[in-house]
Structures are given as structure tokens and as C-alpha cells.
Coordinates of C-alpha atoms in Angstrom, one line a residue:
S1 CA 101.8 -142.0 -67.7
S2 CA 99.6 -138.9 -68.8
G3 CA 97.0 -139.7 -66.4
I4 CA 99.2 -139.9 -63.2
N5 CA 101.1 -136.7 -64.4
A6 CA 97.7 -134.7 -64.7
E7 CA 96.9 -136.0 -61.1
Y8 CA 100.2 -134.4 -59.9
G9 CA 99.5 -131.6 -61.8
I10 CA 96.3 -131.0 -59.8
L11 CA 98.5 -131.2 -56.7
V12 CA 101.1 -128.9 -57.9
D13 CA 98.3 -126.5 -58.6
Y14 CA 96.8 -126.2 -55.0
F15 CA 100.3 -126.2 -53.6
L16 CA 101.1 -123.0 -55.6
R17 CA 97.6 -121.5 -54.8
N18 CA 98.3 -122.1 -51.3
S19 CA 101.7 -120.7 -51.3
Y20 CA 103.7 -123.8 -51.0
Y21 CA 106.2 -122.8 -53.4
D22 CA 109.1 -124.9 -52.6
T23 CA 106.9 -127.7 -52.4
A24 CA 105.0 -127.4 -55.6
L25 CA 108.8 -126.5 -57.5
D26 CA 110.3 -129.5 -55.8
M27 CA 107.5 -131.7 -57.4
V28 CA 107.5 -130.3 -60.5
K29 CA 111.5 -131.0 -61.3
S30 CA 111.4 -134.3 -59.6
L31 CA 108.4 -135.4 -61.6
G32 CA 109.4 -133.8 -65.1
I33 CA 106.2 -132.2 -65.2
Q34 CA 107.2 -128.5 -66.3
D35 CA 104.6 -128.7 -69.4
I36 CA 101.5 -129.3 -67.7
V37 CA 101.8 -126.8 -64.9
D38 CA 102.5 -123.0 -65.5
T39 CA 104.7 -122.1 -62.1
E40 CA 105.8 -118.8 -63.8
L41 CA 102.4 -117.3 -63.3
F42 CA 102.3 -118.3 -59.9
I43 CA 105.9 -117.2 -59.1
S44 CA 105.6 -113.7 -60.6
G45 CA 102.3 -113.3 -58.6
R46 CA 104.1 -114.4 -55.5
D47 CA 106.5 -111.4 -55.7
I48 CA 103.5 -108.9 -56.0
E49 CA 101.7 -110.4 -53.4
K50 CA 104.5 -110.4 -51.1
S51 CA 105.1 -106.8 -52.1
L52 CA 101.9 -106.0 -51.3
A53 CA 101.5 -107.7 -47.7
A54 CA 104.9 -105.3 -47.0
H55 CA 102.5 -102.6 -47.6
N56 CA 104.4 -101.4 -51.1
V57 CA 101.9 -101.2 -54.0
Q58 CA 104.7 -100.3 -56.9
L59 CA 105.1 -103.7 -58.0
C60 CA 101.3 -104.5 -58.3
L61 CA 100.6 -101.0 -60.0
Q62 CA 103.5 -101.8 -62.4
W63 CA 101.6 -105.1 -63.5
C64 CA 98.4 -103.2 -63.8
H65 CA 99.9 -100.6 -66.2
E66 CA 101.3 -103.5 -68.2
N67 CA 97.8 -105.3 -68.3
R68 CA 95.8 -102.0 -68.3
S69 CA 93.8 -102.7 -71.5
R70 CA 93.1 -106.3 -70.4
L71 CA 92.0 -105.3 -67.0
K72 CA 89.7 -102.6 -68.5
K73 CA 88.0 -105.2 -70.5
T74 CA 87.3 -106.8 -67.1
R75 CA 86.0 -103.7 -65.2
S76 CA 88.5 -104.4 -62.8
T77 CA 89.0 -101.8 -59.8
L78 CA 92.2 -103.0 -59.0
E79 CA 94.2 -100.0 -59.9
F80 CA 91.9 -97.7 -58.3
N81 CA 91.9 -99.5 -55.0
L82 CA 95.9 -99.6 -55.0
H83 CA 95.7 -96.0 -55.6
T84 CA 93.0 -95.2 -52.6
Q85 CA 95.2 -97.3 -50.4
C86 CA 98.0 -94.9 -51.1
F87 CA 95.6 -91.9 -50.3
I88 CA 94.8 -93.4 -47.0
E89 CA 98.4 -93.8 -46.3
K90 CA 98.9 -90.3 -46.8
I91 CA 96.1 -89.4 -44.6
R92 CA 97.7 -92.0 -42.3
A93 CA 100.6 -90.2 -41.8
K94 CA 99.0 -86.6 -41.5
D95 CA 100.1 -85.6 -45.3
Y96 CA 96.6 -84.0 -46.0
L97 CA 98.1 -81.8 -48.8
G98 CA 100.0 -84.7 -50.2
A99 CA 96.9 -87.0 -50.3
I100 CA 95.0 -84.2 -52.1
Q101 CA 97.8 -83.9 -54.9
Y102 CA 97.9 -87.5 -55.1
A103 CA 94.2 -87.9 -55.4
Q104 CA 94.1 -85.2 -58.0
R105 CA 97.0 -86.8 -60.0
Y106 CA 96.0 -90.4 -59.6
L107 CA 92.5 -91.2 -58.2
V108 CA 90.4 -89.6 -60.8
E109 CA 92.3 -90.8 -63.9
S110 CA 92.8 -94.4 -62.5
E111 CA 91.2 -97.5 -64.3
G112 CA 88.3 -98.5 -62.5
M113 CA 87.3 -95.2 -60.8
C114 CA 83.7 -95.2 -59.4
K115 CA 82.3 -91.6 -58.5
E116 CA 80.7 -93.0 -55.5
K117 CA 83.6 -94.8 -54.3
L118 CA 85.8 -91.7 -55.1
Q119 CA 83.4 -89.3 -53.3
E120 CA 83.5 -91.7 -50.0
T121 CA 87.3 -91.9 -50.1
M122 CA 87.8 -88.1 -49.9
V123 CA 85.7 -87.9 -47.2
L124 CA 88.6 -89.4 -45.3
L125 CA 90.5 -86.1 -45.3
A126 CA 87.5 -85.3 -42.5
F127 CA 88.3 -88.1 -40.1
K128 CA 91.2 -89.4 -38.2
P129 CA 92.4 -93.2 -38.6
T130 CA 91.2 -93.9 -35.2
T131 CA 87.6 -93.0 -35.8
E132 CA 85.0 -95.4 -34.8
C133 CA 82.4 -94.6 -37.5
S134 CA 82.2 -98.3 -39.1
K135 CA 82.1 -96.9 -42.8
Y136 CA 85.4 -95.2 -42.6
K137 CA 87.0 -97.1 -40.0
A138 CA 86.9 -99.8 -42.4
L139 CA 88.7 -97.7 -45.2
F140 CA 91.7 -97.3 -42.5
S141 CA 91.8 -100.8 -41.3
E142 CA 95.2 -102.8 -42.1
D143 CA 93.0 -105.6 -43.3
R144 CA 92.6 -103.7 -46.7
W145 CA 96.1 -105.0 -47.6
E146 CA 95.3 -108.3 -47.2
E147 CA 92.0 -107.5 -49.3
L148 CA 94.0 -106.2 -52.1
V149 CA 96.0 -109.4 -52.2
L150 CA 93.2 -111.2 -52.7
E151 CA 92.0 -108.8 -55.5
F152 CA 95.0 -109.0 -57.5
R153 CA 95.4 -113.0 -57.0
A154 CA 91.7 -113.0 -58.5
S155 CA 92.3 -110.3 -61.2
N156 CA 95.5 -112.7 -62.1
Y157 CA 93.6 -115.6 -62.4
H158 CA 90.9 -114.3 -64.4
L159 CA 93.7 -112.8 -66.9
H160 CA 94.9 -116.3 -67.5
H161 CA 91.7 -117.8 -67.6
L162 CA 92.2 -119.7 -64.3
H163 CA 89.1 -120.5 -62.1
S164 CA 89.0 -119.4 -58.6
E165 CA 89.1 -122.6 -57.1
S166 CA 91.7 -124.9 -57.3
L167 CA 91.4 -128.0 -59.6
L168 CA 92.0 -130.5 -56.2
S169 CA 88.9 -128.1 -54.9
T170 CA 86.6 -129.0 -57.9
V171 CA 87.6 -132.6 -58.4
L172 CA 87.1 -133.2 -54.9
Q173 CA 83.8 -131.8 -54.9
S174 CA 82.7 -133.5 -57.9
G175 CA 83.6 -136.8 -56.6
L176 CA 81.7 -136.1 -53.2
S177 CA 78.4 -134.6 -55.0
A178 CA 78.4 -138.1 -57.2
I179 CA 78.3 -140.3 -54.1
K180 CA 76.5 -138.1 -51.6
T181 CA 72.9 -139.3 -50.7
H182 CA 70.4 -138.6 -48.1
Q183 CA 71.8 -141.4 -46.2
C184 CA 74.9 -139.8 -45.2
Y185 CA 73.1 -137.4 -43.3
S186 CA 70.8 -139.7 -41.3
S187 CA 71.2 -141.9 -38.5
E188 CA 71.7 -145.1 -40.9
K189 CA 75.3 -144.0 -42.0
S190 CA 77.4 -146.5 -43.6
G191 CA 80.8 -147.0 -42.3
D192 CA 82.2 -148.1 -45.8
C193 CA 80.9 -144.6 -47.4
P194 CA 83.5 -141.4 -47.3
V195 CA 80.6 -139.0 -47.3
C196 CA 79.1 -141.0 -44.1
N197 CA 82.4 -140.3 -42.4
E198 CA 84.2 -137.2 -41.4
P199 CA 85.7 -134.9 -42.4
L200 CA 84.1 -135.6 -45.8
N201 CA 80.5 -135.4 -44.2
S202 CA 81.2 -131.8 -43.2
L203 CA 82.9 -130.8 -46.2
A204 CA 80.1 -132.3 -48.6
T205 CA 77.3 -130.5 -46.6
P206 CA 76.9 -127.2 -49.1
L207 CA 77.2 -129.8 -52.0
P208 CA 73.9 -131.2 -54.0
F209 CA 72.9 -134.7 -54.0
S210 CA 73.8 -137.0 -56.2
H211 CA 71.0 -137.6 -59.2
C212 CA 70.6 -141.3 -59.5
T213 CA 68.2 -142.6 -62.1
Q214 CA 68.7 -146.1 -61.0
S215 CA 69.1 -147.7 -57.8
R216 CA 70.9 -150.2 -56.4
L217 CA 70.7 -152.2 -52.9
I218 CA 74.0 -152.8 -51.5
C219 CA 74.7 -155.3 -48.5
R220 CA 75.7 -153.7 -45.4
I221 CA 77.6 -156.6 -44.1
S222 CA 79.6 -157.4 -47.5
G223 CA 79.3 -154.4 -49.5
K224 CA 78.2 -156.2 -52.6
P225 CA 75.1 -155.4 -54.8
M226 CA 72.2 -157.3 -53.7
N227 CA 70.3 -158.7 -56.9
E228 CA 68.9 -162.0 -58.4
H229 CA 72.6 -163.6 -57.8
N230 CA 72.5 -162.0 -54.1
A231 CA 69.1 -161.7 -53.0
P232 CA 68.1 -159.2 -50.1
M233 CA 67.0 -161.1 -47.4
M234 CA 64.8 -159.5 -44.6
L235 CA 65.3 -160.9 -41.0
P236 CA 62.4 -160.4 -38.4
N237 CA 63.5 -157.3 -36.9
G238 CA 63.2 -155.7 -40.5
N239 CA 66.7 -155.2 -41.5
V240 CA 67.8 -156.3 -44.7
Y241 CA 71.2 -158.2 -46.0
G242 CA 72.4 -160.0 -49.0
E243 CA 71.9 -163.7 -48.8
E244 CA 75.6 -164.6 -49.6
A245 CA 76.7 -162.6 -46.4
L246 CA 73.7 -164.3 -44.1
T247 CA 74.9 -167.9 -45.5
E248 CA 78.6 -167.0 -44.9
M249 CA 78.1 -165.9 -41.6
M250 CA 75.6 -168.9 -40.6
A251 CA 78.4 -171.2 -42.0
T252 CA 81.0 -169.7 -39.7
D253 CA 79.0 -168.7 -36.4
G254 CA 76.2 -171.4 -37.0
I255 CA 73.8 -168.6 -36.3
L256 CA 72.9 -165.1 -37.5
T257 CA 73.8 -162.1 -35.6
C258 CA 72.4 -158.6 -36.9
P259 CA 75.2 -156.2 -37.2
R260 CA 72.7 -153.4 -36.1
T261 CA 71.1 -154.8 -33.2
N262 CA 72.9 -158.0 -32.2
E263 CA 69.9 -159.9 -32.2
K264 CA 70.1 -163.8 -32.7
F265 CA 68.3 -165.4 -35.3
W266 CA 68.3 -168.6 -37.5
L267 CA 68.5 -168.6 -41.2
D268 CA 65.3 -170.1 -41.7
Q269 CA 63.9 -166.9 -40.3
A270 CA 65.0 -164.6 -43.3
Y271 CA 62.6 -163.9 -45.8
K272 CA 63.4 -163.2 -49.5
V273 CA 62.6 -159.6 -50.4
Y274 CA 61.2 -158.8 -53.8
V275 CA 61.8 -155.6 -55.3
M276 CA 59.2 -154.1 -57.9

């Protein structure tokens, strides 16, 4: 059905965003959901990301040239940062004259050029790649290649109106937030609540709590709502459970055992609770 296909599409989107391309393509082919997942966008992006990881900027620069007008509208700094990296690599290779010529030809004219950033970059001519000056050490760092991969990915998503978060992440966060309550982070956690248990408890920590305009009392034993058909009953120790669960327990065991404290009580010791 369309609903099931949409769920598979969410999974495929997650796999593509996290570089599980073979798995994603196999799912698309076997399930026949080519119409709801744009695999071409991710596959073409994969080739560019691979080239950047291999310290090659040519494919990415070509992509910037093809999308220059759209990137300009978004004020992207990707092209400038790519040329900056080429400039840095020339300095690393001690080709100082080549670095200056490259800067004159490309850095000054590249999209997203920032005067302050350009000045900061040109100062690298006075430093060695082994410098301990933190500001310029970061510019010489090999980690910049990974930053370029992430910047390209973000630019690619933005140009194609894709959210930075995967659909799976968005759906999961929405679901966790919808059922997250303050009890999930108290000593009175429920074994049946997904958010009360790990790993979802940790994942939901930064998310907002659910907005409940109407509260419901749920029996800890049966998991059923406590209402006029299943009255809440309070034991002498103050714990409250549904009448149905207590009656069933009494019929089975002949006595009530509080699941929280293991204390024993008779049914006539329980009092009906009225909620105003």
C-alpha cells in the first residue's frame, strides 16, 4: 500500500543519507519504490563526496559552476572554501608563487568570497603547516576536507529543498516528544513506556515534553485506562491501581500484592479514588 511504501521510503532516505547506498538501492529495486525516492540526487552527490575525501576538488568545483546562480542566491561559501583549500595545499607543497597566482586568479573572484576570510587565508603564506598557532593550525588541518564534504552535502540538500535531518530522525523525534512526560525522568518509570527505557530515554532527553490538555490515569498492572469502568483503587501504602487488575489478582492469588513494594493487602483494604 502507499502507506507502507512511504515507510520504506523513509528508511531508504536514511540509508542514502548515511552512505548505505547498496542497501538503499537494493530496497528501491526490490520494492519498486523508484517514484518516491530520488536516488539520483544522492548517488551523484556520493561521487563528489568521494572525490573530496580523496582530496580532489575538481568534481565539486564543476558542480558549483553548474549551480552557480542558485548557490549565489543562498550566499553559499562552498566555492570560496574549495579554492581556499587548493591555495592551502599549494602552501603545504611549498609552492608559494603558485599559491599567490592561484589566489589572484580564483580566490578573489570566487562566489562567497569574504574579505575578512580572504585576508586570514593570505596570512597563511607567513606560516608553516606545522605551526602551533591555533587559528592557522586549524586552517592547515586535514579535518578541513571532512568539513568540505559536510558543507557540500548541506548545500546539495538546500538546493534541492531537502531538510538537513533525515525523515526517519524527524519522525522518531516527533513520536518520542509526543509521549515524553516528566515521569519518564523520575524514579517512577514505566516498563511499558518506550521513553522510560534506554536507549530511547537518552535520545529523547533534548526533546520537549508532550503537551497534554487532558490527562489519563493508566493502571500500572494492566496498562488499561482507569475511569468509571475501571475505577482507580488506592492501597493502604498509597499506590493506585485499576479495579479490574486488583479484582483479577485477588481471584488468582487470593490476596493483593503491590508490584512496587511487594506488600500484601486484602481487597477490602483498597479505597476507591475520585478525581475532580
